[in-house]
């Protein structure tokens, strides 16, 4: 066995938003600038990642201290029809296992198809990717709220602000080097 500490990783967490369910369950027009609370168990929002799936209102991630967590939000159409962005991530409670949530922009080449080309060849295009990023400071449960901005497209396809929504969740950060530690805890 080696005593080497693994290099910090970047873990991506995706908030998937069902905009039709949110619209049906809430009237954003009444409180456009005040985030409307979405029930933690709502089917309108789920949080997934490549390292651990989540259930409504809770999520578990196996991460080491120093790992970076990057959150982003999409709709079922990948923000093509209605669009959603994370406006803020607020840590709640007194225990803070994730430090320094802040928005970051990472530029990467996006992969794009080339018409009438060999299917193994691709084109690329520079694209900005936006995330809310935090660093794992400790293992435990981080209570937090994702504040989401919803945008609906008008008849010309232009996005128009449709309201803020707040989703409270518990994020359990467990030690990836200790497989005996439970990865999920009930809220």
GROMACS .gro file of C-alpha atoms in nm:
model
  187
    1UNK     CA    1   0.000   0.000   0.000
    2UNK     CA    2   0.114   0.349  -0.074
    3UNK     CA    3   0.094   0.642   0.166
    4UNK     CA    4   0.053   0.881  -0.125
    5UNK     CA    5  -0.247   1.109  -0.106
    6UNK     CA    6  -0.454   1.094  -0.425
    7UNK     CA    7  -0.449   1.406  -0.640
    8UNK     CA    8  -0.758   1.625  -0.599
    9UNK     CA    9  -1.037   1.547  -0.844
   10UNK     CA   10  -1.308   1.756  -1.002
   11UNK     CA   11  -1.656   1.608  -0.957
   12UNK     CA   12  -1.950   1.740  -1.160
   13UNK     CA   13  -2.301   1.746  -1.011
   14UNK     CA   14  -2.596   1.811  -1.240
   15UNK     CA   15  -2.929   1.951  -1.121
   16UNK     CA   16  -3.191   1.836  -1.371
   17UNK     CA   17  -3.506   2.049  -1.366
   18UNK     CA   18  -3.848   1.949  -1.499
   19UNK     CA   19  -3.975   2.296  -1.589
   20UNK     CA   20  -4.327   2.178  -1.669
   21UNK     CA   21  -4.369   2.029  -1.320
   22UNK     CA   22  -4.228   2.342  -1.151
   23UNK     CA   23  -4.466   2.561  -1.350
   24UNK     CA   24  -4.764   2.342  -1.271
   25UNK     CA   25  -4.680   2.329  -0.897
   26UNK     CA   26  -4.591   2.698  -0.848
   27UNK     CA   27  -4.702   3.039  -0.970
   28UNK     CA   28  -4.376   3.226  -1.034
   29UNK     CA   29  -4.554   3.543  -1.148
   30UNK     CA   30  -4.668   3.616  -0.791
   31UNK     CA   31  -4.316   3.624  -0.647
   32UNK     CA   32  -4.075   3.668  -0.937
   33UNK     CA   33  -3.788   3.808  -0.731
   34UNK     CA   34  -3.831   3.596  -0.419
   35UNK     CA   35  -3.724   3.232  -0.464
   36UNK     CA   36  -4.018   2.994  -0.446
   37UNK     CA   37  -3.935   2.691  -0.233
   38UNK     CA   38  -3.957   2.358  -0.413
   39UNK     CA   39  -4.028   2.063  -0.184
   40UNK     CA   40  -3.714   1.851  -0.129
   41UNK     CA   41  -3.901   1.538  -0.235
   42UNK     CA   42  -4.037   1.703  -0.551
   43UNK     CA   43  -3.999   1.509  -0.874
   44UNK     CA   44  -3.930   1.842  -1.047
   45UNK     CA   45  -3.562   1.837  -0.944
   46UNK     CA   46  -3.297   1.568  -0.914
   47UNK     CA   47  -2.923   1.589  -0.857
   48UNK     CA   48  -2.694   1.341  -1.032
   49UNK     CA   49  -2.321   1.296  -1.070
   50UNK     CA   50  -2.077   1.055  -1.224
   51UNK     CA   51  -1.970   0.939  -0.877
   52UNK     CA   52  -2.308   0.886  -0.711
   53UNK     CA   53  -2.677   0.909  -0.796
   54UNK     CA   54  -2.911   1.107  -0.578
   55UNK     CA   55  -3.262   1.082  -0.451
   56UNK     CA   56  -3.502   1.371  -0.407
   57UNK     CA   57  -3.375   1.606  -0.138
   58UNK     CA   58  -3.054   1.413  -0.064
   59UNK     CA   59  -2.735   1.340  -0.250
   60UNK     CA   60  -2.422   1.148  -0.162
   61UNK     CA   61  -2.076   1.198  -0.307
   62UNK     CA   62  -1.758   1.003  -0.237
   63UNK     CA   63  -1.492   1.272  -0.238
   64UNK     CA   64  -1.159   1.343  -0.078
   65UNK     CA   65  -1.065   1.655   0.112
   66UNK     CA   66  -0.941   1.906  -0.145
   67UNK     CA   67  -1.160   1.771  -0.427
   68UNK     CA   68  -1.354   2.028  -0.628
   69UNK     CA   69  -1.731   1.998  -0.664
   70UNK     CA   70  -1.884   2.175  -0.965
   71UNK     CA   71  -2.261   2.216  -0.984
   72UNK     CA   72  -2.458   2.303  -1.297
   73UNK     CA   73  -2.825   2.296  -1.396
   74UNK     CA   74  -3.007   2.185  -1.710
   75UNK     CA   75  -3.362   2.124  -1.825
   76UNK     CA   76  -3.489   1.815  -2.001
   77UNK     CA   77  -3.413   1.983  -2.336
   78UNK     CA   78  -3.056   2.067  -2.227
   79UNK     CA   79  -3.161   2.434  -2.186
   80UNK     CA   80  -3.273   2.452  -2.550
   81UNK     CA   81  -3.645   2.515  -2.486
   82UNK     CA   82  -3.682   2.642  -2.130
   83UNK     CA   83  -3.351   2.717  -1.960
   84UNK     CA   84  -3.236   2.713  -1.600
   85UNK     CA   85  -2.924   2.849  -1.432
   86UNK     CA   86  -2.793   2.821  -1.078
   87UNK     CA   87  -2.818   3.174  -0.941
   88UNK     CA   88  -2.669   3.093  -0.599
   89UNK     CA   89  -2.576   2.806  -0.370
   90UNK     CA   90  -2.636   2.894  -0.006
   91UNK     CA   91  -2.484   2.683   0.269
   92UNK     CA   92  -2.728   2.646   0.555
   93UNK     CA   93  -2.683   2.504   0.904
   94UNK     CA   94  -2.370   2.533   1.114
   95UNK     CA   95  -2.161   2.253   0.965
   96UNK     CA   96  -1.969   2.344   0.648
   97UNK     CA   97  -1.804   2.048   0.476
   98UNK     CA   98  -1.780   2.240   0.148
   99UNK     CA   99  -1.590   2.567   0.139
  100UNK     CA  100  -1.624   2.868  -0.085
  101UNK     CA  101  -1.914   2.821  -0.325
  102UNK     CA  102  -1.862   3.064  -0.612
  103UNK     CA  103  -1.940   3.079  -0.985
  104UNK     CA  104  -1.657   2.989  -1.224
  105UNK     CA  105  -1.628   2.990  -1.601
  106UNK     CA  106  -1.423   2.722  -1.778
  107UNK     CA  107  -1.360   2.750  -2.151
  108UNK     CA  108  -1.333   2.428  -2.348
  109UNK     CA  109  -1.372   2.322  -2.706
  110UNK     CA  110  -1.721   2.185  -2.758
  111UNK     CA  111  -1.760   1.892  -2.994
  112UNK     CA  112  -1.983   1.968  -3.294
  113UNK     CA  113  -2.085   1.747  -3.585
  114UNK     CA  114  -1.957   1.815  -3.933
  115UNK     CA  115  -2.218   1.760  -4.205
  116UNK     CA  116  -2.132   1.507  -4.475
  117UNK     CA  117  -1.811   1.414  -4.296
  118UNK     CA  118  -1.663   1.091  -4.178
  119UNK     CA  119  -1.856   0.998  -3.858
  120UNK     CA  120  -1.529   0.965  -3.667
  121UNK     CA  121  -1.425   1.321  -3.746
  122UNK     CA  122  -1.562   1.616  -3.552
  123UNK     CA  123  -1.553   1.989  -3.547
  124UNK     CA  124  -1.488   2.197  -3.238
  125UNK     CA  125  -1.601   2.535  -3.120
  126UNK     CA  126  -1.476   2.734  -2.819
  127UNK     CA  127  -1.748   2.748  -2.554
  128UNK     CA  128  -1.784   2.888  -2.203
  129UNK     CA  129  -1.911   2.643  -1.940
  130UNK     CA  130  -2.042   2.793  -1.613
  131UNK     CA  131  -2.043   2.614  -1.279
  132UNK     CA  132  -2.088   2.686  -0.909
  133UNK     CA  133  -1.777   2.547  -0.748
  134UNK     CA  134  -1.684   2.452  -0.392
  135UNK     CA  135  -1.393   2.266  -0.235
  136UNK     CA  136  -1.441   1.967  -0.002
  137UNK     CA  137  -1.308   2.082   0.337
  138UNK     CA  138  -1.436   1.792   0.550
  139UNK     CA  139  -1.654   1.483   0.536
  140UNK     CA  140  -2.010   1.500   0.661
  141UNK     CA  141  -2.347   1.646   0.568
  142UNK     CA  142  -2.366   1.985   0.400
  143UNK     CA  143  -2.711   2.141   0.409
  144UNK     CA  144  -2.749   2.381   0.120
  145UNK     CA  145  -3.000   2.553  -0.104
  146UNK     CA  146  -2.972   2.577  -0.479
  147UNK     CA  147  -3.132   2.899  -0.602
  148UNK     CA  148  -3.233   2.851  -0.964
  149UNK     CA  149  -3.334   3.108  -1.227
  150UNK     CA  150  -3.590   2.984  -1.477
  151UNK     CA  151  -3.613   3.130  -1.828
  152UNK     CA  152  -3.895   3.064  -2.074
  153UNK     CA  153  -3.859   3.129  -2.445
  154UNK     CA  154  -4.100   3.370  -2.610
  155UNK     CA  155  -4.249   3.327  -2.958
  156UNK     CA  156  -3.921   3.444  -3.118
  157UNK     CA  157  -3.710   3.204  -2.909
  158UNK     CA  158  -3.561   3.475  -2.685
  159UNK     CA  159  -3.522   3.369  -2.319
  160UNK     CA  160  -3.733   3.565  -2.070
  161UNK     CA  161  -3.691   3.549  -1.691
  162UNK     CA  162  -3.977   3.347  -1.535
  163UNK     CA  163  -3.883   3.332  -1.167
  164UNK     CA  164  -3.649   3.210  -0.895
  165UNK     CA  165  -3.684   2.871  -0.727
  166UNK     CA  166  -3.507   2.740  -0.415
  167UNK     CA  167  -3.435   2.373  -0.362
  168UNK     CA  168  -3.305   2.271  -0.019
  169UNK     CA  169  -3.099   1.954  -0.007
  170UNK     CA  170  -2.854   1.759   0.203
  171UNK     CA  171  -2.526   1.669   0.039
  172UNK     CA  172  -2.340   1.388   0.217
  173UNK     CA  173  -1.967   1.398   0.145
  174UNK     CA  174  -1.804   1.069   0.241
  175UNK     CA  175  -1.441   0.962   0.249
  176UNK     CA  176  -1.359   0.789  -0.078
  177UNK     CA  177  -1.068   0.606   0.087
  178UNK     CA  178  -1.294   0.445   0.348
  179UNK     CA  179  -1.542   0.214   0.174
  180UNK     CA  180  -1.684   0.107   0.513
  181UNK     CA  181  -1.820   0.459   0.579
  182UNK     CA  182  -2.186   0.483   0.480
  183UNK     CA  183  -2.234   0.691   0.167
  184UNK     CA  184  -2.599   0.775   0.224
  185UNK     CA  185  -2.769   0.902   0.535
  186UNK     CA  186  -3.135   0.975   0.580
  187UNK     CA  187  -3.235   1.333   0.628
   0.00000   0.00000   0.00000
